[in-house]
Amino acid sequence: MDNGGNGSTAVLNKKVGPLTVKLIIAMIVSAAIGVFILCIGGLAGNFIGWILVAILVYMIPHLAKADVKIKAVWGAVFAVIAISIGGALVGPAYVSGVSVSDLSDFDNEYFEDVVYVVNDDGTITVTAIVNGVDADNVPVLAYTEVSLVTFQNVYVSNTVSGMDKIAMTQVSGSTYTATIDTNNPASNFDTSNLYYMFLSLAKYEDSSYVVNQDKVSTVTLSGWDFDGSVYTYTVYGAAYSMMYTMVIYYLILLFSYFFRRKVGNTRKKMEDSGRLYPQGYGRCTFCGAIVLPGEVKCRKCGGYIDRPESIKPKKKDFFQCSECGAEVPSDASVCPKCGVKFDGVENEVVHADGKVDISTETFKCPKCGADVPKNADFCPECGKRFDE
């Protein structure tokens, strides 16, 4: 006999403190997937990414049978893990990868051989060969301060229209240059801050440059002359992403908790009133179909339904529904199984003292001829509905 499956199940269900091995694996998987998603493009910086991560980080441990307390703690633990990885590893690596220490990606059909030089007098010179210059396409250097770096996404202080722009001047032929004077407050450039920068062709109108979004060089960050701490941007940026992600996560947790509690309370009432069997007994032992108290045979496979008397609700008076055979409280107005209405006229009422009242009132279904309870809404045989 092969017990490999049972052995694996036993290992997965083994307790490690308050957690099972299966739950620990689920948490590791959810953390890995969540951080991976946050590192894809700009998902760490938008609502879609936050929702997706929150749902996955919640659902994977949930499917591994984590209770509400464990899920509440797990959300906080994941936030710490994500902030640590995003702030200390992913964010700094991203900043380093898009700094102007490597200008090879800066070249395109409009800008070639881009060179940045930090001069001794505190100025920064940007030189490039520019193609496509005409009256409506002036080369400019655009930049604005970075607010946060969320994993591999950048938040900036201004939109493109609000960025500082410096017109590049022609040196010779197709060679143009622009100079940033970091000592001049009017330049809005401080080397202790991180900047988002690009070259673009723009049109000058209404005393400002309007950038042509189709003619922009690769975006870069001013890591080449940045003397501040990158962690100021990346740690706070990761925390910013996690703040929104955790708000969504705990909203899901609270909604799920109250919804499941309401469902549980409703089920308990139905069990106490005899409309449902306790969990574990509410399905056919042969085919798994749902069975209700009072049913003797499974409606799906016809198997005999045997339930211990100890789990059956204690009823003072009950009767058997004349349409479907389910046990119904004597004061019920509607059958919990088939929905037929009761107006005090039923086939059989069984009292606690064992006495049985019989008061059968039926009529023939005009369609199929079956006997139908006097006040039924539809025929149990052919389904024909009757007018009020």
Tab-separated table of C-alpha atoms in Angstrom:
chain	number	residue	atom	x	y	z
A	1	MET	CA	0.000	0.000	0.000
A	2	ASP	CA	1.260	3.486	-0.934
A	3	ASN	CA	1.125	5.828	2.032
A	4	GLY	CA	3.141	8.599	0.359
A	5	GLY	CA	0.132	10.871	0.082
A	6	ASN	CA	-0.850	10.444	3.726
A	7	GLY	CA	2.760	11.000	4.768
A	8	SER	CA	2.949	14.258	2.833
A	9	THR	CA	-0.332	15.425	4.337
A	10	ALA	CA	0.947	14.638	7.825
A	11	VAL	CA	4.099	16.674	7.206
A	12	LEU	CA	2.122	19.644	5.845
A	13	ASN	CA	-0.254	19.551	8.818
A	14	LYS	CA	2.571	19.307	11.355
A	15	LYS	CA	2.469	22.119	13.898
A	16	VAL	CA	5.361	24.558	14.272
A	17	GLY	CA	4.220	26.669	17.188
A	18	PRO	CA	0.796	28.133	16.290
A	19	LEU	CA	1.372	27.515	12.551
A	20	THR	CA	1.316	24.455	10.338
A	21	VAL	CA	4.054	23.650	7.820
A	22	LYS	CA	1.501	24.198	5.041
A	23	LEU	CA	0.671	27.665	6.374
A	24	ILE	CA	4.342	28.633	6.667
A	25	ILE	CA	4.911	27.592	3.045
A	26	ALA	CA	1.816	29.583	1.992
A	27	MET	CA	3.143	32.687	3.746
A	28	ILE	CA	6.559	32.373	2.117
A	29	VAL	CA	4.960	31.922	-1.311
A	30	SER	CA	2.587	34.873	-0.825
A	31	ALA	CA	5.461	37.110	0.333
A	32	ALA	CA	7.603	36.141	-2.671
A	33	ILE	CA	4.761	36.724	-5.147
A	34	GLY	CA	3.756	40.000	-3.479
A	35	VAL	CA	7.272	41.468	-3.580
A	36	PHE	CA	7.732	40.224	-7.157
A	37	ILE	CA	4.570	42.030	-8.282
A	38	LEU	CA	5.717	45.235	-6.587
A	39	CYS	CA	8.933	45.025	-8.606
A	40	ILE	CA	7.113	44.792	-11.959
A	41	GLY	CA	7.132	48.114	-13.779
A	42	GLY	CA	5.107	50.712	-11.917
A	43	LEU	CA	2.751	48.372	-10.035
A	44	ALA	CA	4.214	49.410	-6.677
A	45	GLY	CA	3.101	52.949	-7.404
A	46	ASN	CA	-0.508	52.515	-8.498
A	47	PHE	CA	-3.840	51.306	-7.153
A	48	ILE	CA	-4.001	48.187	-9.345
A	49	GLY	CA	-0.712	46.912	-7.939
A	50	TRP	CA	-1.773	47.591	-4.347
A	51	ILE	CA	-5.072	45.732	-4.800
A	52	LEU	CA	-3.428	42.768	-6.524
A	53	VAL	CA	-0.773	42.372	-3.832
A	54	ALA	CA	-3.297	42.769	-0.991
A	55	ILE	CA	-5.589	40.088	-2.448
A	56	LEU	CA	-2.786	37.558	-3.050
A	57	VAL	CA	-1.109	38.119	0.328
A	58	TYR	CA	-4.515	37.569	1.965
A	59	MET	CA	-5.859	34.686	-0.122
A	60	ILE	CA	-2.851	32.324	-0.201
A	61	PRO	CA	-2.603	31.982	3.639
A	62	HIS	CA	-6.423	31.982	3.790
A	63	LEU	CA	-6.552	28.916	1.528
A	64	ALA	CA	-4.013	27.293	3.859
A	65	LYS	CA	-6.562	27.645	6.717
A	66	ALA	CA	-5.057	30.661	8.488
A	67	ASP	CA	-7.447	32.054	11.092
A	68	VAL	CA	-8.284	35.747	11.377
A	69	LYS	CA	-5.702	36.452	14.105
A	70	ILE	CA	-2.881	34.858	12.135
A	71	LYS	CA	-3.903	36.767	8.998
A	72	ALA	CA	-3.976	40.035	10.957
A	73	VAL	CA	-0.419	39.477	12.214
A	74	TRP	CA	0.723	38.209	8.810
A	75	GLY	CA	-0.335	41.441	7.113
A	76	ALA	CA	1.946	43.461	9.398
A	77	VAL	CA	4.810	40.978	8.962
A	78	PHE	CA	4.520	41.139	5.170
A	79	ALA	CA	4.575	44.953	5.291
A	80	VAL	CA	7.846	44.881	7.267
A	81	ILE	CA	9.350	42.335	4.843
A	82	ALA	CA	8.309	44.345	1.774
A	83	ILE	CA	9.556	47.667	3.194
A	84	SER	CA	12.889	46.078	4.115
A	85	ILE	CA	13.382	44.490	0.686
A	86	GLY	CA	12.064	47.473	-1.269
A	87	GLY	CA	13.831	50.105	0.800
A	88	ALA	CA	17.195	48.393	1.285
A	89	LEU	CA	17.623	46.306	-1.879
A	90	VAL	CA	15.223	46.830	-4.792
A	91	GLY	CA	14.899	50.628	-4.608
A	92	PRO	CA	18.637	51.434	-4.301
A	93	ALA	CA	19.448	48.950	-7.096
A	94	TYR	CA	16.869	50.616	-9.319
A	95	VAL	CA	18.258	54.104	-8.633
A	96	SER	CA	21.752	52.881	-9.397
A	97	GLY	CA	20.569	51.248	-12.624
A	98	VAL	CA	18.981	54.404	-14.017
A	99	SER	CA	21.585	56.919	-12.840
A	100	VAL	CA	23.612	58.754	-15.471
A	101	SER	CA	26.736	56.839	-14.594
A	102	ASP	CA	25.802	54.795	-17.688
A	103	LEU	CA	24.595	56.971	-20.561
A	104	SER	CA	24.401	54.277	-23.233
A	105	ASP	CA	20.610	54.001	-22.899
A	106	PHE	CA	20.267	57.762	-23.249
A	107	ASP	CA	20.870	57.605	-26.989
A	108	ASN	CA	17.968	57.424	-29.426
A	109	GLU	CA	17.170	58.780	-32.879
A	110	TYR	CA	16.991	62.343	-31.525
A	111	PHE	CA	19.832	62.384	-28.980
A	112	GLU	CA	23.237	60.732	-29.397
A	113	ASP	CA	26.570	60.686	-27.539
A	114	VAL	CA	25.167	62.310	-24.405
A	115	VAL	CA	27.914	63.502	-22.030
A	116	TYR	CA	27.510	64.855	-18.486
A	117	VAL	CA	30.353	66.774	-16.866
A	118	VAL	CA	30.458	68.044	-13.264
A	119	ASN	CA	32.661	71.135	-13.325
A	120	ASP	CA	34.865	72.460	-10.528
A	121	ASP	CA	32.852	75.683	-10.312
A	122	GLY	CA	29.696	73.813	-9.289
A	123	THR	CA	28.057	73.798	-12.697
A	124	ILE	CA	26.922	70.728	-14.595
A	125	THR	CA	27.236	70.569	-18.354
A	126	VAL	CA	25.153	68.299	-20.567
A	127	THR	CA	26.308	67.887	-24.170
A	128	ALA	CA	24.705	65.816	-26.938
A	129	ILE	CA	24.364	65.464	-30.683
A	130	VAL	CA	20.745	66.403	-31.457
A	131	ASN	CA	18.795	65.461	-34.571
A	132	GLY	CA	15.509	66.911	-35.818
A	133	VAL	CA	16.008	70.466	-34.613
A	134	ASP	CA	13.851	73.085	-36.381
A	135	ALA	CA	11.727	76.104	-35.505
A	136	ASP	CA	9.207	73.967	-33.587
A	137	ASN	CA	11.680	71.485	-32.090
A	138	VAL	CA	14.168	73.066	-29.687
A	139	PRO	CA	16.352	70.717	-27.557
A	140	VAL	CA	15.860	71.174	-23.799
A	141	LEU	CA	17.085	69.566	-20.594
A	142	ALA	CA	14.107	68.946	-18.252
A	143	TYR	CA	14.394	67.991	-14.583
A	144	THR	CA	12.431	67.934	-11.331
A	145	GLU	CA	13.071	66.697	-7.813
A	146	VAL	CA	12.195	63.096	-6.931
A	147	SER	CA	9.769	62.698	-4.016
A	148	LEU	CA	9.855	58.925	-3.460
A	149	VAL	CA	11.197	55.758	-5.049
A	150	THR	CA	8.700	52.903	-4.573
A	151	PHE	CA	10.524	49.708	-5.501
A	152	GLN	CA	11.016	50.384	-9.238
A	153	ASN	CA	8.701	53.357	-9.571
A	154	VAL	CA	9.472	57.067	-9.133
A	155	TYR	CA	7.224	59.799	-7.746
A	156	VAL	CA	8.255	63.307	-8.758
A	157	SER	CA	7.414	66.778	-7.465
A	158	ASN	CA	6.002	68.132	-10.731
A	159	THR	CA	4.305	67.071	-13.913
A	160	VAL	CA	6.191	67.497	-17.188
A	161	SER	CA	4.636	70.939	-17.717
A	162	GLY	CA	5.836	72.086	-14.296
A	163	MET	CA	9.400	70.802	-14.581
A	164	ASP	CA	12.398	73.119	-14.795
A	165	LYS	CA	13.657	73.289	-18.379
A	166	ILE	CA	16.910	74.648	-19.782
A	167	ALA	CA	17.216	75.307	-23.500
A	168	MET	CA	20.286	73.694	-25.041
A	169	THR	CA	22.478	76.031	-27.100
A	170	GLN	CA	24.196	75.070	-30.316
A	171	VAL	CA	27.956	74.594	-30.017
A	172	SER	CA	28.653	73.540	-33.590
A	173	GLY	CA	26.749	71.599	-36.222
A	174	SER	CA	24.412	69.159	-34.434
A	175	THR	CA	26.172	69.468	-31.081
A	176	TYR	CA	24.191	71.205	-28.330
A	177	THR	CA	24.876	71.862	-24.674
A	178	ALA	CA	22.996	72.910	-21.511
A	179	THR	CA	24.400	74.063	-18.180
A	180	ILE	CA	22.883	73.738	-14.691
A	181	ASP	CA	24.327	76.118	-12.139
A	182	THR	CA	23.869	74.257	-8.867
A	183	ASN	CA	25.092	77.321	-6.935
A	184	ASN	CA	22.251	79.454	-8.246
A	185	PRO	CA	19.016	79.093	-6.236
A	186	ALA	CA	17.062	79.943	-9.382
A	187	SER	CA	18.151	76.637	-10.908
A	188	ASN	CA	16.164	74.710	-8.268
A	189	PHE	CA	18.929	72.102	-8.218
A	190	ASP	CA	20.479	70.792	-5.006
A	191	THR	CA	23.036	67.974	-5.233
A	192	SER	CA	21.805	66.562	-1.908
A	193	ASN	CA	18.493	65.746	-3.623
A	194	LEU	CA	17.651	63.206	-6.317
A	195	TYR	CA	16.340	64.454	-9.666
A	196	TYR	CA	14.325	62.974	-12.504
A	197	MET	CA	15.848	64.131	-15.810
A	198	PHE	CA	15.556	63.721	-19.572
A	199	LEU	CA	16.393	65.473	-22.836
A	200	SER	CA	13.580	66.374	-25.198
A	201	LEU	CA	12.665	68.351	-28.256
A	202	ALA	CA	10.170	71.055	-27.283
A	203	LYS	CA	8.230	73.960	-28.722
A	204	TYR	CA	8.512	77.387	-27.139
A	205	GLU	CA	5.133	79.054	-26.657
A	206	ASP	CA	3.500	81.276	-24.034
A	207	SER	CA	6.867	81.954	-22.373
A	208	SER	CA	7.524	78.264	-21.662
A	209	TYR	CA	8.704	75.108	-23.350
A	210	VAL	CA	6.126	72.456	-24.255
A	211	VAL	CA	7.822	69.056	-24.358
A	212	ASN	CA	7.156	66.754	-27.294
A	213	GLN	CA	6.433	63.454	-25.508
A	214	ASP	CA	7.303	61.476	-28.641
A	215	LYS	CA	10.798	62.950	-28.806
A	216	VAL	CA	12.195	62.295	-25.331
A	217	SER	CA	15.428	60.562	-24.365
A	218	THR	CA	15.490	57.754	-21.828
A	219	VAL	CA	14.608	59.002	-18.348
A	220	THR	CA	17.435	59.044	-15.844
A	221	LEU	CA	18.096	60.054	-12.243
A	222	SER	CA	20.853	62.418	-11.098
A	223	GLY	CA	22.903	59.769	-9.354
A	224	TRP	CA	26.027	61.119	-11.019
A	225	ASP	CA	26.260	64.129	-8.670
A	226	PHE	CA	23.930	63.031	-5.883
A	227	ASP	CA	25.557	63.305	-2.439
A	228	GLY	CA	22.487	62.568	-0.296
A	229	SER	CA	21.170	59.278	1.094
A	230	VAL	CA	19.251	57.152	-1.401
A	231	TYR	CA	17.540	55.322	1.493
A	232	THR	CA	15.651	58.518	2.343
A	233	TYR	CA	13.796	58.014	-0.922
A	234	THR	CA	13.590	54.222	-1.101
A	235	VAL	CA	12.606	53.347	2.484
A	236	TYR	CA	9.927	56.019	2.642
A	237	GLY	CA	8.832	55.064	-0.869
A	238	ALA	CA	8.417	51.394	0.058
A	239	ALA	CA	6.541	52.409	3.216
A	240	TYR	CA	4.257	54.618	1.101
A	241	SER	CA	3.340	51.653	-1.125
A	242	MET	CA	2.795	49.394	1.861
A	243	MET	CA	0.555	51.921	3.593
A	244	TYR	CA	-1.978	51.753	0.766
A	245	THR	CA	-1.528	48.005	0.290
A	246	MET	CA	-2.155	47.333	3.982
A	247	VAL	CA	-5.253	49.549	4.061
A	248	ILE	CA	-6.712	47.388	1.288
A	249	TYR	CA	-5.480	44.167	2.966
A	250	TYR	CA	-7.128	44.935	6.322
A	251	LEU	CA	-10.346	46.068	4.651
A	252	ILE	CA	-10.482	42.661	2.956
A	253	LEU	CA	-9.720	40.986	6.293
A	254	LEU	CA	-12.455	42.875	8.167
A	255	PHE	CA	-15.057	42.359	5.443
A	256	SER	CA	-14.256	38.639	5.273
A	257	TYR	CA	-14.363	38.269	9.065
A	258	PHE	CA	-17.754	39.943	9.528
A	259	PHE	CA	-19.222	38.218	6.469
A	260	ARG	CA	-18.083	34.772	7.633
A	261	ARG	CA	-19.321	35.477	11.169
A	262	LYS	CA	-22.728	36.490	9.841
A	263	VAL	CA	-22.896	33.355	7.694
A	264	GLY	CA	-21.851	31.261	10.700
A	265	ASN	CA	-24.545	32.793	12.905
A	266	THR	CA	-27.157	32.224	10.220
A	267	ARG	CA	-26.081	28.614	9.849
A	268	LYS	CA	-26.242	28.050	13.613
A	269	LYS	CA	-29.792	29.399	13.699
A	270	MET	CA	-30.749	27.082	10.844
A	271	GLU	CA	-29.125	24.134	12.630
A	272	ASP	CA	-30.894	24.990	15.895
A	273	SER	CA	-34.228	25.267	14.079
A	274	GLY	CA	-33.699	21.934	12.321
A	275	ARG	CA	-33.334	23.375	8.832
A	276	LEU	CA	-29.722	22.200	8.444
A	277	TYR	CA	-27.618	19.393	9.848
A	278	PRO	CA	-24.465	20.374	11.790
A	279	GLN	CA	-21.379	20.767	9.625
A	280	GLY	CA	-19.926	17.392	8.760
A	281	TYR	CA	-23.350	15.768	8.484
A	282	GLY	CA	-25.026	17.983	5.902
A	283	ARG	CA	-23.930	15.949	2.876
A	284	CYS	CA	-24.705	12.499	1.544
A	285	THR	CA	-22.036	9.990	2.572
A	286	PHE	CA	-22.210	8.346	-0.869
A	287	CYS	CA	-22.174	11.194	-3.396
A	288	GLY	CA	-21.606	14.350	-1.334
A	289	ALA	CA	-24.880	16.039	-2.279
A	290	ILE	CA	-26.461	18.420	0.257
A	291	VAL	CA	-29.126	16.782	2.448
A	292	LEU	CA	-31.583	18.405	4.813
A	293	PRO	CA	-32.996	17.181	8.129
A	294	GLY	CA	-35.957	14.886	7.567
A	295	GLU	CA	-34.749	13.495	4.254
A	296	VAL	CA	-34.504	9.714	4.189
A	297	LYS	CA	-33.020	9.243	0.713
A	298	CYS	CA	-30.510	11.375	-1.141
A	299	ARG	CA	-32.182	13.321	-3.932
A	300	LYS	CA	-29.157	12.841	-6.168
A	301	CYS	CA	-28.037	9.211	-5.782
A	302	GLY	CA	-30.910	7.687	-3.797
A	303	GLY	CA	-28.612	6.556	-0.969
A	304	TYR	CA	-30.046	6.064	2.510
A	305	ILE	CA	-29.407	9.018	4.818
A	306	ASP	CA	-28.570	7.842	8.317
A	307	ARG	CA	-27.926	10.463	10.983
A	308	PRO	CA	-27.524	9.922	14.750
A	309	GLU	CA	-30.408	11.121	16.844
A	310	SER	CA	-27.938	13.026	19.041
A	311	ILE	CA	-27.197	15.576	16.310
A	312	LYS	CA	-30.784	16.161	15.327
A	313	PRO	CA	-32.296	19.366	16.726
A	314	LYS	CA	-34.730	19.000	19.611
A	315	LYS	CA	-38.150	19.987	18.309
A	316	LYS	CA	-41.354	20.447	20.266
A	317	ASP	CA	-43.651	20.015	17.284
A	318	PHE	CA	-42.825	19.462	13.651
A	319	PHE	CA	-44.480	18.219	10.510
A	320	GLN	CA	-43.350	16.776	7.248
A	321	CYS	CA	-43.724	19.013	4.215
A	322	SER	CA	-46.418	17.537	1.996
A	323	GLU	CA	-44.488	18.485	-1.122
A	324	CYS	CA	-40.838	17.559	-0.477
A	325	GLY	CA	-40.883	15.560	2.778
A	326	ALA	CA	-38.534	17.827	4.752
A	327	GLU	CA	-39.046	18.285	8.510
A	328	VAL	CA	-40.539	21.706	9.198
A	329	PRO	CA	-41.234	23.510	12.517
A	330	SER	CA	-44.975	23.465	13.275
A	331	ASP	CA	-45.191	27.269	13.254
A	332	ALA	CA	-43.349	27.706	9.948
A	333	SER	CA	-45.075	29.579	7.156
A	334	VAL	CA	-42.707	28.451	4.364
A	335	CYS	CA	-40.894	25.156	3.797
A	336	PRO	CA	-37.116	25.763	4.191
A	337	LYS	CA	-36.404	23.230	1.453
A	338	CYS	CA	-38.892	23.701	-1.392
A	339	GLY	CA	-40.476	27.049	-0.506
A	340	VAL	CA	-44.125	25.923	-0.440
A	341	LYS	CA	-46.315	28.226	1.663
A	342	PHE	CA	-48.206	26.940	4.721
A	343	ASP	CA	-51.476	28.413	5.932
A	344	GLY	CA	-52.169	25.994	8.726
A	345	VAL	CA	-53.157	23.238	6.278
A	346	GLU	CA	-50.630	20.414	6.178
A	347	ASN	CA	-50.585	16.664	5.867
A	348	GLU	CA	-49.147	15.539	9.163
A	349	VAL	CA	-48.071	17.200	12.430
A	350	VAL	CA	-46.029	15.145	14.921
A	351	HIS	CA	-46.218	16.368	18.533
A	352	ALA	CA	-43.681	15.853	21.271
A	353	ASP	CA	-46.036	13.367	22.996
A	354	GLY	CA	-46.026	11.225	19.852
A	355	LYS	CA	-49.539	12.070	18.686
A	356	VAL	CA	-49.976	12.583	14.965
A	357	ASP	CA	-52.505	14.972	13.446
A	358	ILE	CA	-53.584	14.270	9.916
A	359	SER	CA	-55.370	16.918	7.895
A	360	THR	CA	-54.776	16.249	4.256
A	361	GLU	CA	-56.159	18.767	1.784
A	362	THR	CA	-54.945	18.434	-1.787
A	363	PHE	CA	-56.095	19.011	-5.354
A	364	LYS	CA	-55.169	17.554	-8.703
A	365	CYS	CA	-52.631	19.384	-10.808
A	366	PRO	CA	-54.467	20.478	-13.983
A	367	LYS	CA	-51.394	19.677	-16.069
A	368	CYS	CA	-50.117	16.302	-14.836
A	369	GLY	CA	-52.803	15.119	-12.396
A	370	ALA	CA	-50.480	14.810	-9.398
A	371	ASP	CA	-51.775	15.433	-5.873
A	372	VAL	CA	-50.702	18.913	-4.808
A	373	PRO	CA	-50.985	20.587	-1.358
A	374	LYS	CA	-53.953	22.944	-1.296
A	375	ASN	CA	-51.894	26.144	-1.042
A	376	ALA	CA	-48.784	25.149	-3.022
A	377	ASP	CA	-47.303	27.695	-5.417
A	378	PHE	CA	-46.243	25.079	-7.965
A	379	CYS	CA	-46.671	21.375	-8.729
A	380	PRO	CA	-43.865	19.227	-7.245
A	381	GLU	CA	-44.136	16.788	-10.185
A	382	CYS	CA	-44.301	18.931	-13.352
A	383	GLY	CA	-43.367	22.357	-11.964
A	384	LYS	CA	-46.509	24.114	-13.185
A	385	ARG	CA	-47.046	27.344	-11.221
A	386	PHE	CA	-50.527	28.229	-9.961
A	387	ASP	CA	-52.196	31.608	-9.811
A	388	GLU	CA	-52.843	33.152	-6.441
